[in-house]
Coordinates of C-alpha atoms in Angstrom, one line a residue:
Chain A
M294 CA 34.5 32.0 126.3
S295 CA 36.3 35.0 127.4
T296 CA 36.0 38.2 125.3
I297 CA 38.7 39.5 122.5
R298 CA 41.0 41.6 124.1
H299 CA 41.3 45.3 122.6
L300 CA 44.6 47.4 122.0
T301 CA 46.1 49.9 123.0
S302 CA 48.0 52.0 120.9
K303 CA 50.9 51.1 123.2
I304 CA 50.2 47.3 123.4
A305 CA 49.7 47.2 119.3
Q306 CA 52.8 49.0 118.6
Q307 CA 54.5 46.4 120.8
I308 CA 53.2 43.7 119.4
D309 CA 54.2 44.7 116.0
E310 CA 57.8 45.3 117.7
E311 CA 58.0 41.4 118.2
L312 CA 57.3 40.1 115.7
M313 CA 59.1 41.6 113.6
G314 CA 62.5 42.2 116.3
A315 CA 65.5 40.2 116.2
S316 CA 64.6 38.4 119.5
G317 CA 60.8 37.8 118.6
T318 CA 59.2 36.1 115.8
Q319 CA 61.4 38.0 112.8
F320 CA 58.6 38.5 110.0
S321 CA 59.9 40.9 107.8
L322 CA 57.6 44.2 107.1
D323 CA 57.5 42.1 103.1
Q324 CA 55.5 39.0 104.4
L325 CA 53.4 40.9 108.0
M326 CA 52.4 43.2 105.3
E327 CA 51.3 40.9 102.3
L328 CA 48.9 38.8 104.9
A329 CA 47.7 42.2 105.9
G330 CA 46.7 43.5 102.8
L331 CA 45.4 40.4 101.5
A332 CA 43.0 40.4 104.3
C333 CA 41.7 43.6 103.6
A334 CA 41.6 42.7 99.9
Q335 CA 39.4 40.0 100.9
T336 CA 37.5 41.9 103.3
L337 CA 36.2 44.2 100.7
A338 CA 35.5 41.3 98.4
A339 CA 33.5 39.6 101.5
V340 CA 30.8 42.3 101.4
Y341 CA 31.3 44.5 98.3
K342 CA 30.8 41.6 95.2
T343 CA 33.2 42.8 91.6
D344 CA 29.5 43.4 89.6
K345 CA 27.7 45.7 91.6
H346 CA 30.7 48.0 93.3
P347 CA 33.7 47.2 90.8
R348 CA 35.7 50.5 91.5
V349 CA 37.2 50.9 94.7
L350 CA 39.3 53.8 95.3
V351 CA 42.1 52.9 97.8
C352 CA 42.9 56.2 100.3
C353 CA 46.3 55.4 101.5
G354 CA 48.1 57.4 104.3
P355 CA 52.0 57.9 104.3
G356 CA 53.0 55.0 106.9
N357 CA 52.4 51.3 106.8
Q358 CA 48.6 51.5 106.7
G359 CA 49.4 52.9 103.6
G360 CA 51.7 50.2 102.3
D361 CA 48.6 47.5 103.1
G362 CA 45.8 49.8 101.1
L363 CA 48.6 49.2 98.5
V364 CA 49.1 45.6 99.0
A365 CA 45.3 45.4 98.8
A366 CA 45.0 47.0 96.2
R367 CA 47.0 44.9 93.9
H368 CA 45.1 42.0 95.6
L369 CA 41.5 43.8 94.4
R370 CA 42.9 44.0 91.2
M371 CA 43.9 40.3 90.8
F372 CA 39.9 39.4 92.0
G373 CA 38.6 41.5 89.5
Y374 CA 37.9 45.0 91.0
K375 CA 39.0 48.2 89.4
P376 CA 41.2 49.8 92.4
S377 CA 43.0 53.3 91.9
V378 CA 45.5 54.7 94.3
Y379 CA 44.9 58.2 95.7
M380 CA 48.2 58.6 98.1
P381 CA 48.3 62.1 98.1
K382 CA 51.7 61.8 100.6
P383 CA 53.5 59.2 99.4
G384 CA 55.8 57.0 102.2
S385 CA 59.3 57.6 101.5
K386 CA 60.6 53.8 102.4
D387 CA 61.8 51.7 100.2
I388 CA 59.2 48.9 100.4
Y389 CA 56.2 52.0 99.4
K390 CA 58.2 52.4 96.3
R391 CA 58.2 48.3 95.5
L392 CA 54.6 48.4 96.5
Q393 CA 53.5 51.1 94.7
H394 CA 55.5 49.9 91.0
Q395 CA 54.0 46.6 91.7
C396 CA 50.4 48.2 91.3
T397 CA 51.3 50.2 88.0
A398 CA 52.6 46.9 87.0
N399 CA 49.0 45.8 87.8
D400 CA 47.4 48.4 85.4
I401 CA 46.3 50.4 88.3
P402 CA 46.3 54.0 88.2
I403 CA 47.9 56.2 91.1
L404 CA 46.2 59.4 90.4
N405 CA 47.9 62.5 90.0
V406 CA 47.4 64.5 92.9
Q407 CA 48.6 68.0 91.2
P408 CA 47.9 70.7 90.9
D409 CA 45.9 69.9 94.1
P410 CA 44.8 66.7 95.9
I411 CA 41.0 67.7 97.0
T412 CA 40.3 68.1 93.2
T413 CA 41.6 65.2 92.4
L414 CA 39.9 63.3 95.4
R415 CA 36.6 65.0 94.0
S416 CA 36.4 63.9 91.1
A417 CA 38.3 59.8 91.9
L418 CA 34.9 60.0 94.3
D419 CA 32.5 60.7 91.7
E420 CA 33.5 57.2 89.7
T421 CA 34.0 54.9 92.8
D422 CA 31.4 52.6 94.2
V423 CA 33.5 51.9 97.7
V424 CA 36.6 53.4 99.5
L425 CA 39.2 51.6 101.3
D426 CA 40.2 54.0 103.9
A427 CA 43.9 52.3 104.5
I428 CA 45.2 56.6 105.6
F429 CA 45.6 56.7 109.3
G430 CA 47.4 53.4 111.7
F431 CA 47.3 52.8 115.2
S432 CA 50.0 55.1 115.7
F433 CA 47.9 58.2 114.8
Q434 CA 47.3 60.9 116.8
P435 CA 45.7 64.0 116.2
P436 CA 45.5 66.8 115.1
I437 CA 45.2 65.7 111.3
R438 CA 47.8 67.5 109.4
A439 CA 46.9 69.1 106.0
P440 CA 45.7 67.8 103.5
F441 CA 44.1 64.7 105.3
D442 CA 41.4 66.8 107.2
R443 CA 39.9 67.7 104.1
V444 CA 40.2 64.2 102.7
L445 CA 38.6 62.9 105.5
R446 CA 35.6 65.6 105.1
L447 CA 35.2 64.7 101.7
I448 CA 35.0 61.4 101.8
K449 CA 32.2 61.9 104.6
E450 CA 30.7 64.5 102.2
S451 CA 30.5 61.3 99.1
K452 CA 28.0 59.3 101.0
K453 CA 30.4 56.1 99.4
P454 CA 30.8 53.0 101.4
V455 CA 34.0 52.8 103.1
V456 CA 36.0 49.6 104.5
S457 CA 38.3 50.9 107.1
V458 CA 41.8 48.9 107.9
D459 CA 41.8 48.3 111.9
I460 CA 41.0 51.8 112.9
P461 CA 38.8 54.3 111.3
S462 CA 40.9 57.1 110.2
G463 CA 40.3 60.3 112.7
W464 CA 39.6 58.5 115.7
D465 CA 41.3 57.9 118.7
V466 CA 42.9 54.5 118.5
E467 CA 41.2 54.4 122.2
G468 CA 38.6 56.6 122.8
G469 CA 37.1 56.1 119.2
N470 CA 35.6 58.6 116.8
T471 CA 35.9 61.4 119.8
H472 CA 38.0 64.3 118.2
D473 CA 36.2 67.7 116.8
D474 CA 36.0 68.5 113.7
T475 CA 37.5 72.1 114.0
E476 CA 36.0 73.4 110.9
G477 CA 32.5 71.5 111.2
G478 CA 29.8 70.4 113.8
G479 CA 30.5 66.7 114.2
K480 CA 33.3 64.5 114.9
V481 CA 36.9 63.9 112.8
G482 CA 36.8 60.3 111.8
L483 CA 35.7 58.3 109.4
E484 CA 32.0 56.0 110.2
P485 CA 32.8 53.3 108.0
D486 CA 30.4 50.3 106.9
V487 CA 33.2 47.8 107.5
L488 CA 36.1 47.5 109.5
I489 CA 38.8 45.3 109.2
S490 CA 41.1 44.9 112.8
L491 CA 44.8 43.6 112.3
T492 CA 46.1 41.0 114.4
A493 CA 43.6 42.2 117.4
P494 CA 40.9 44.7 117.4
K495 CA 42.2 48.5 118.8
E496 CA 40.5 49.5 122.2
G497 CA 38.6 52.6 120.1
V498 CA 36.5 50.0 118.3
R499 CA 34.9 48.5 120.6
L500 CA 31.5 50.6 120.5
F501 CA 32.0 49.9 116.2
K502 CA 28.3 49.1 114.7
G503 CA 29.1 47.7 111.0
R504 CA 30.5 45.0 110.0
H505 CA 33.7 43.8 111.5
F506 CA 36.2 41.8 110.2
L507 CA 39.6 40.0 111.9
G508 CA 42.6 39.1 109.8
G509 CA 46.4 39.2 110.6
R510 CA 46.7 35.3 110.8
F511 CA 50.0 34.7 111.7
V512 CA 50.2 35.4 115.6
P513 CA 51.9 32.4 116.8
A514 CA 49.7 30.7 119.4
A515 CA 52.2 30.9 122.9
F516 CA 52.2 34.9 121.8
A517 CA 48.3 35.4 121.5
E518 CA 48.2 33.5 124.8
R519 CA 51.8 35.9 126.4
F520 CA 50.0 38.8 125.3
Q521 CA 45.8 37.0 126.3
L522 CA 44.4 38.4 122.6
N523 CA 41.8 35.1 123.2
L524 CA 41.4 35.6 119.4
P525 CA 38.4 34.0 118.2
P526 CA 39.0 30.4 115.5
Y527 CA 39.4 31.7 112.2
P528 CA 37.2 29.2 110.3
G529 CA 38.9 26.5 107.6
F530 CA 42.0 28.2 105.7
D531 CA 41.0 31.5 106.0
Q532 CA 42.6 34.3 106.1
I533 CA 39.8 36.2 107.7
V534 CA 36.9 36.0 110.3
E535 CA 33.6 37.8 110.4
L536 CA 33.5 39.3 115.1
P537 CA 30.3 39.9 116.2
S538 CA 29.2 44.1 116.3
A539 CA 29.1 45.7 118.8
G540 CA 25.9 44.8 121.2
Q541 CA 25.9 41.6 119.6
K542 CA 27.0 38.7 121.7
L543 CA 30.2 36.9 120.8
Chain B
M1106 CA 39.1 28.6 75.6
S1107 CA 42.2 28.5 75.0
T1108 CA 44.6 25.4 77.1
I1109 CA 46.6 26.3 79.9
R1110 CA 50.5 26.6 79.4
H1111 CA 53.0 24.1 80.5
L1112 CA 56.6 25.9 81.4
T1113 CA 59.5 24.8 80.5
S1114 CA 62.1 25.0 83.1
K1115 CA 63.8 27.9 81.6
I1116 CA 60.2 29.7 81.3
A1117 CA 59.4 29.1 84.8
Q1118 CA 63.2 30.7 85.9
Q1119 CA 62.7 33.6 83.3
I1120 CA 59.5 34.2 85.3
D1121 CA 60.6 33.9 88.1
E1122 CA 63.4 36.6 87.2
E1123 CA 60.5 38.9 85.7
L1124 CA 58.4 38.9 88.5
M1125 CA 61.9 39.9 91.0
G1126 CA 63.3 42.0 88.7
A1127 CA 64.4 45.3 88.9
S1128 CA 63.2 46.4 85.1
G1129 CA 59.9 43.2 86.4
T1130 CA 57.5 43.4 88.9
Q1131 CA 60.0 43.8 91.8
F1132 CA 58.1 41.3 93.9
S1133 CA 60.8 40.7 97.0
L1134 CA 61.2 36.8 97.4
D1135 CA 59.8 37.3 101.0
Q1136 CA 56.1 38.3 99.0
L1137 CA 55.9 35.5 96.5
M1138 CA 57.4 32.3 99.4
E1139 CA 54.3 34.1 101.7
L1140 CA 51.4 33.6 99.0
A1141 CA 53.3 30.7 97.3
G1142 CA 53.7 29.0 100.7
L1143 CA 50.1 29.9 101.5
A1144 CA 48.9 28.0 98.6
C1145 CA 50.7 24.8 99.0
A1146 CA 49.1 25.2 103.0
Q1147 CA 45.7 25.8 101.6
T1148 CA 45.7 23.4 99.1
L1149 CA 47.1 20.5 101.7
A1150 CA 43.7 21.4 103.7
A1151 CA 41.3 21.3 100.4
V1152 CA 42.5 17.7 100.5
Y1153 CA 42.9 16.3 104.1
K1154 CA 41.1 17.6 107.1
T1155 CA 42.3 18.6 110.4
D1156 CA 40.4 15.8 112.2
K1157 CA 41.5 12.6 110.2
H1158 CA 45.1 14.2 108.7
P1159 CA 46.1 16.2 111.5
R1160 CA 50.1 15.1 111.1
V1161 CA 51.6 16.6 108.6
L1162 CA 55.6 16.4 107.9
V1163 CA 57.0 19.1 105.8
C1164 CA 59.8 17.7 103.5
C1165 CA 61.9 20.7 102.8
G1166 CA 64.7 20.8 99.8
P1167 CA 67.9 23.5 100.4
G1168 CA 66.5 26.1 97.7
N1169 CA 63.7 28.2 97.2
Q1170 CA 61.4 25.0 97.5
G1171 CA 62.2 24.1 100.8
G1172 CA 61.4 28.1 102.0
D1173 CA 57.5 27.8 100.5
G1174 CA 57.9 24.6 102.7
L1175 CA 59.0 26.3 105.8
V1176 CA 55.9 29.3 104.9
A1177 CA 53.5 26.3 104.2
A1178 CA 54.1 24.6 107.7
R1179 CA 53.6 27.8 109.8
H1180 CA 50.3 28.4 107.9
L1181 CA 49.3 24.7 108.2
R1182 CA 49.3 25.4 112.2
M1183 CA 47.6 28.4 111.5
F1184 CA 45.4 26.1 110.7
G1185 CA 44.8 23.6 112.9
Y1186 CA 47.3 21.2 111.9
K1187 CA 50.5 19.2 113.8
P1188 CA 53.7 19.9 111.4
S1189 CA 56.9 19.1 111.3
V1190 CA 59.8 19.8 109.1
Y1191 CA 62.2 17.5 108.0
M1192 CA 65.2 19.4 107.0
P1193 CA 68.3 17.6 106.3
K1194 CA 70.2 20.4 104.0
P1195 CA 69.0 23.6 105.1
G1196 CA 69.9 26.5 103.1
S1197 CA 72.3 28.8 103.3
K1198 CA 70.5 32.3 102.6
D1199 CA 69.5 34.8 105.1
I1200 CA 65.1 33.9 104.6
Y1201 CA 65.6 29.9 105.4
K1202 CA 67.1 30.7 108.5
R1203 CA 64.2 33.3 109.3
L1204 CA 61.3 30.4 108.2
Q1205 CA 62.8 28.2 110.2
H1206 CA 63.0 30.9 113.0
Q1207 CA 59.4 31.6 112.8
C1208 CA 58.4 28.2 112.6
T1209 CA 60.6 26.8 116.0
A1210 CA 58.1 30.2 117.5
N1211 CA 55.0 28.5 116.5
D1212 CA 56.0 25.5 118.3
I1213 CA 56.7 23.6 115.3
P1214 CA 59.7 20.8 115.5
I1215 CA 62.1 21.3 113.1
L1216 CA 63.7 17.1 112.6
N1217 CA 66.9 17.2 114.6
V1218 CA 68.5 15.2 111.7
Q1219 CA 71.8 13.8 113.7
P1220 CA 73.7 11.9 113.7
D1221 CA 71.6 9.9 110.4
P1222 CA 69.3 11.7 108.3
I1223 CA 67.4 8.5 107.2
T1224 CA 66.8 7.3 110.8
T1225 CA 65.4 10.4 111.7
L1226 CA 63.1 10.5 108.3
R1227 CA 61.8 6.6 109.4
S1228 CA 60.3 7.4 112.3
A1229 CA 58.8 10.9 111.5
L1230 CA 56.9 9.1 109.1
D1231 CA 56.0 6.4 110.6
E1232 CA 53.9 9.5 113.0
T1233 CA 53.0 11.5 110.0
D1234 CA 49.7 11.3 108.2
V1235 CA 50.4 13.2 105.2
V1236 CA 53.7 14.1 103.3
L1237 CA 54.1 17.6 101.5
D1238 CA 57.2 17.2 99.5
A1239 CA 59.1 20.8 99.4
I1240 CA 62.1 18.8 98.3
F1241 CA 62.8 19.8 94.5
G1242 CA 61.5 22.8 92.2
F1243 CA 62.0 23.5 88.5
S1244 CA 65.6 24.3 88.7
F1245 CA 66.1 20.5 89.3
Q1246 CA 68.3 18.8 87.4
P1247 CA 69.6 15.0 87.8
P1248 CA 71.7 13.1 89.3
I1249 CA 69.7 13.7 93.1
R1250 CA 72.3 14.2 95.6
A1251 CA 72.4 11.9 99.0
P1252 CA 70.5 11.8 101.3
F1253 CA 67.5 12.8 98.9
D1254 CA 68.5 9.2 96.9
R1255 CA 66.9 7.6 99.9
V1256 CA 65.0 10.1 101.2
L1257 CA 62.6 9.9 98.0
R1258 CA 62.8 6.2 98.4
L1259 CA 61.6 5.8 101.9
I1260 CA 58.6 8.4 101.4
K1261 CA 57.4 7.0 98.5
E1262 CA 57.9 3.1 100.6
S1263 CA 55.9 4.6 103.5
K1264 CA 52.7 4.3 101.2
K1265 CA 51.9 7.8 102.9
P1266 CA 50.1 10.6 100.8
V1267 CA 51.5 13.0 99.1
V1268 CA 51.2 16.7 98.0
S1269 CA 53.6 17.9 96.0
V1270 CA 54.7 21.1 95.1
D1271 CA 55.3 22.5 91.8
I1272 CA 56.9 19.4 90.4
P1273 CA 57.2 16.2 92.0
S1274 CA 60.6 15.5 93.5
G1275 CA 62.6 13.5 91.2
W1276 CA 60.4 14.5 88.8
D1277 CA 62.5 15.7 84.9
V1278 CA 61.1 19.4 85.0
E1279 CA 59.8 18.9 81.3
G1280 CA 59.6 14.6 80.4
G1281 CA 58.2 13.7 83.3
N1282 CA 58.5 11.1 85.7
T1283 CA 61.8 9.3 83.5
H1284 CA 65.0 9.1 85.2
D1285 CA 65.4 5.8 86.5
D1286 CA 66.4 4.6 89.8
T1287 CA 70.4 3.7 90.1
E1288 CA 69.6 1.0 93.0
G1289 CA 66.0 -0.3 91.4
G1290 CA 63.4 -1.3 89.3
G1291 CA 61.2 1.8 89.3
K1292 CA 61.6 5.6 88.4
V1293 CA 63.2 7.8 91.2
G1294 CA 60.6 10.5 91.7
L1295 CA 57.7 10.8 94.1
E1296 CA 54.4 9.5 92.7
P1297 CA 52.3 12.7 94.4
D1298 CA 48.6 12.3 95.3
V1299 CA 48.3 16.1 94.5
L1300 CA 50.0 18.5 93.7
I1301 CA 50.0 22.2 93.7
S1302 CA 51.4 24.0 90.7
L1303 CA 53.0 27.7 91.4
T1304 CA 52.1 30.2 88.9
A1305 CA 51.7 27.8 85.9
P1306 CA 52.2 24.5 85.4
K1307 CA 55.4 22.9 84.1
E1308 CA 55.9 20.9 81.2
G1309 CA 56.3 17.9 83.2
V1310 CA 53.4 17.4 84.7
R1311 CA 50.6 17.0 81.6
L1312 CA 50.3 13.7 82.6
F1313 CA 49.8 13.7 86.1
K1314 CA 46.9 12.1 87.1
G1315 CA 45.8 13.0 90.5
R1316 CA 44.1 16.0 92.0
H1317 CA 45.8 19.6 90.5
F1318 CA 45.3 22.6 92.0
L1319 CA 47.3 25.8 90.8
G1320 CA 48.3 29.0 93.4
G1321 CA 50.2 31.7 93.0
R1322 CA 47.5 34.3 92.6
F1323 CA 50.1 37.6 91.8
V1324 CA 51.1 37.5 88.5
P1325 CA 49.7 40.3 86.4
A1326 CA 47.3 40.0 83.9
A1327 CA 49.6 41.9 80.7
F1328 CA 51.9 39.8 82.3
A1329 CA 50.1 36.6 82.1
E1330 CA 49.9 37.5 78.3
R1331 CA 52.5 38.3 76.9
F1332 CA 54.4 34.8 78.7
Q1333 CA 50.5 33.3 76.7
L1334 CA 49.8 31.3 79.7
N1335 CA 46.3 30.7 79.7
L1336 CA 45.2 31.2 83.2
P1337 CA 42.0 29.6 84.4
P1338 CA 40.1 32.6 86.5
Y1339 CA 40.2 32.1 90.5
P1340 CA 37.3 31.4 92.5
G1341 CA 36.2 34.6 94.3
F1342 CA 39.0 35.7 97.0
D1343 CA 40.5 32.4 96.3
Q1344 CA 44.5 31.8 96.7
I1345 CA 44.0 28.5 94.7
V1346 CA 42.3 27.2 91.6
E1347 CA 41.5 23.2 91.0
L1348 CA 42.9 22.0 87.5
P1349 CA 41.6 19.8 86.1
S1350 CA 43.1 16.3 86.1
A1351 CA 45.2 14.6 82.5
G1352 CA 42.5 13.2 80.7
Q1353 CA 39.7 15.5 81.9
K1354 CA 38.7 18.3 79.3
L1355 CA 39.2 21.7 80.9

């Protein structure tokens, strides 16, 4: 059996364009984000149960990754969790506004980041059981802009369990957690316990040692073949499948 | 425990409007249809396994119900089925064209209904293991227009197992299978083996005796309370829940 393909940032971008493009599959962003966010919520729910980890802090960046987080927050609410959304730089696209509104309509607090987003995050982390990291996606390029540099440091310092979406925030999409933190000893990237790769894993997570899931069960077979993705079979009608961790055999 | 509410056509319409309206939850049709279609595909997969029932004939009407069917066909393909789409009157909205294109991109045949849709259906039924009925939804009003009158008769005559979406096609949304077939003895409505109600069951299916599932796990709690839907809990992070059949206690 061939091993699953790990994508460069460029190929991941190309796949997204083909999934949505007029000459491709013509998925809308609404469709893909709904399925991706559902897979993220299901992954968190597969590892952290509502009784022990009811309070989820969903940390959203300003791009599509943040949109996945907003969708995940809504599904987590449906699953019985108590999610809160931390979004210091809301995206400007219409879709984020709608997704944010849908959270509000589901009684999910969007945390007020005024006057200081770091103060907000610090107290939010005190009152959370698990963090969903939907900050940066596969188009991330360093350096990390404020306030996200401090956001990542605070999440790490909190020692709360972290579930990262697609690529742990701060990681080089192809190199892994290689960027130095200019203000301290280690690297800038989060070290999540759980990762949910979307469509296919990225190059940078080859050595990821936590529990690793795959979501995004919407890639046409002919398409997966053309890109030689070698995706594993999903069980039954599930929307996620667990992958072996680094070091384990496929 | 309160029993689940059965909706009139008018209330079902009102709920849909509030789920999508600017003053409501602001879901897009793309989002709701994706989740509804996924629930339909999962229901079929929960009852009819790929090994015994690989060939699914997805029969689509010209409205939103047909859209749910197109989404379901795509997910069924992902689950390992061999779906075909029978759509004698394709909807004109842009979303149906995109959903149809997504089926084609997933190698799902859209059956050619020329020169005669009935001939097409007859041979398609011969080569199918189970029918997904996504023809008429909760806004259905008799009389049934051609060719759907003959379509329903043929599906019944085929004796193939049928999974109906939301309301079995031909049924009165509030009264059940009450409309007489003008060309024969019985009633015009299908008698499905399985039903997947979306959001909440409709008045007309109170006496439905087959296996009955509920999907559409996207109704905000405050909203469900305001409409007194008394929805049952969904298990874990599933998108469908089986309901007791008529006669069984909740």
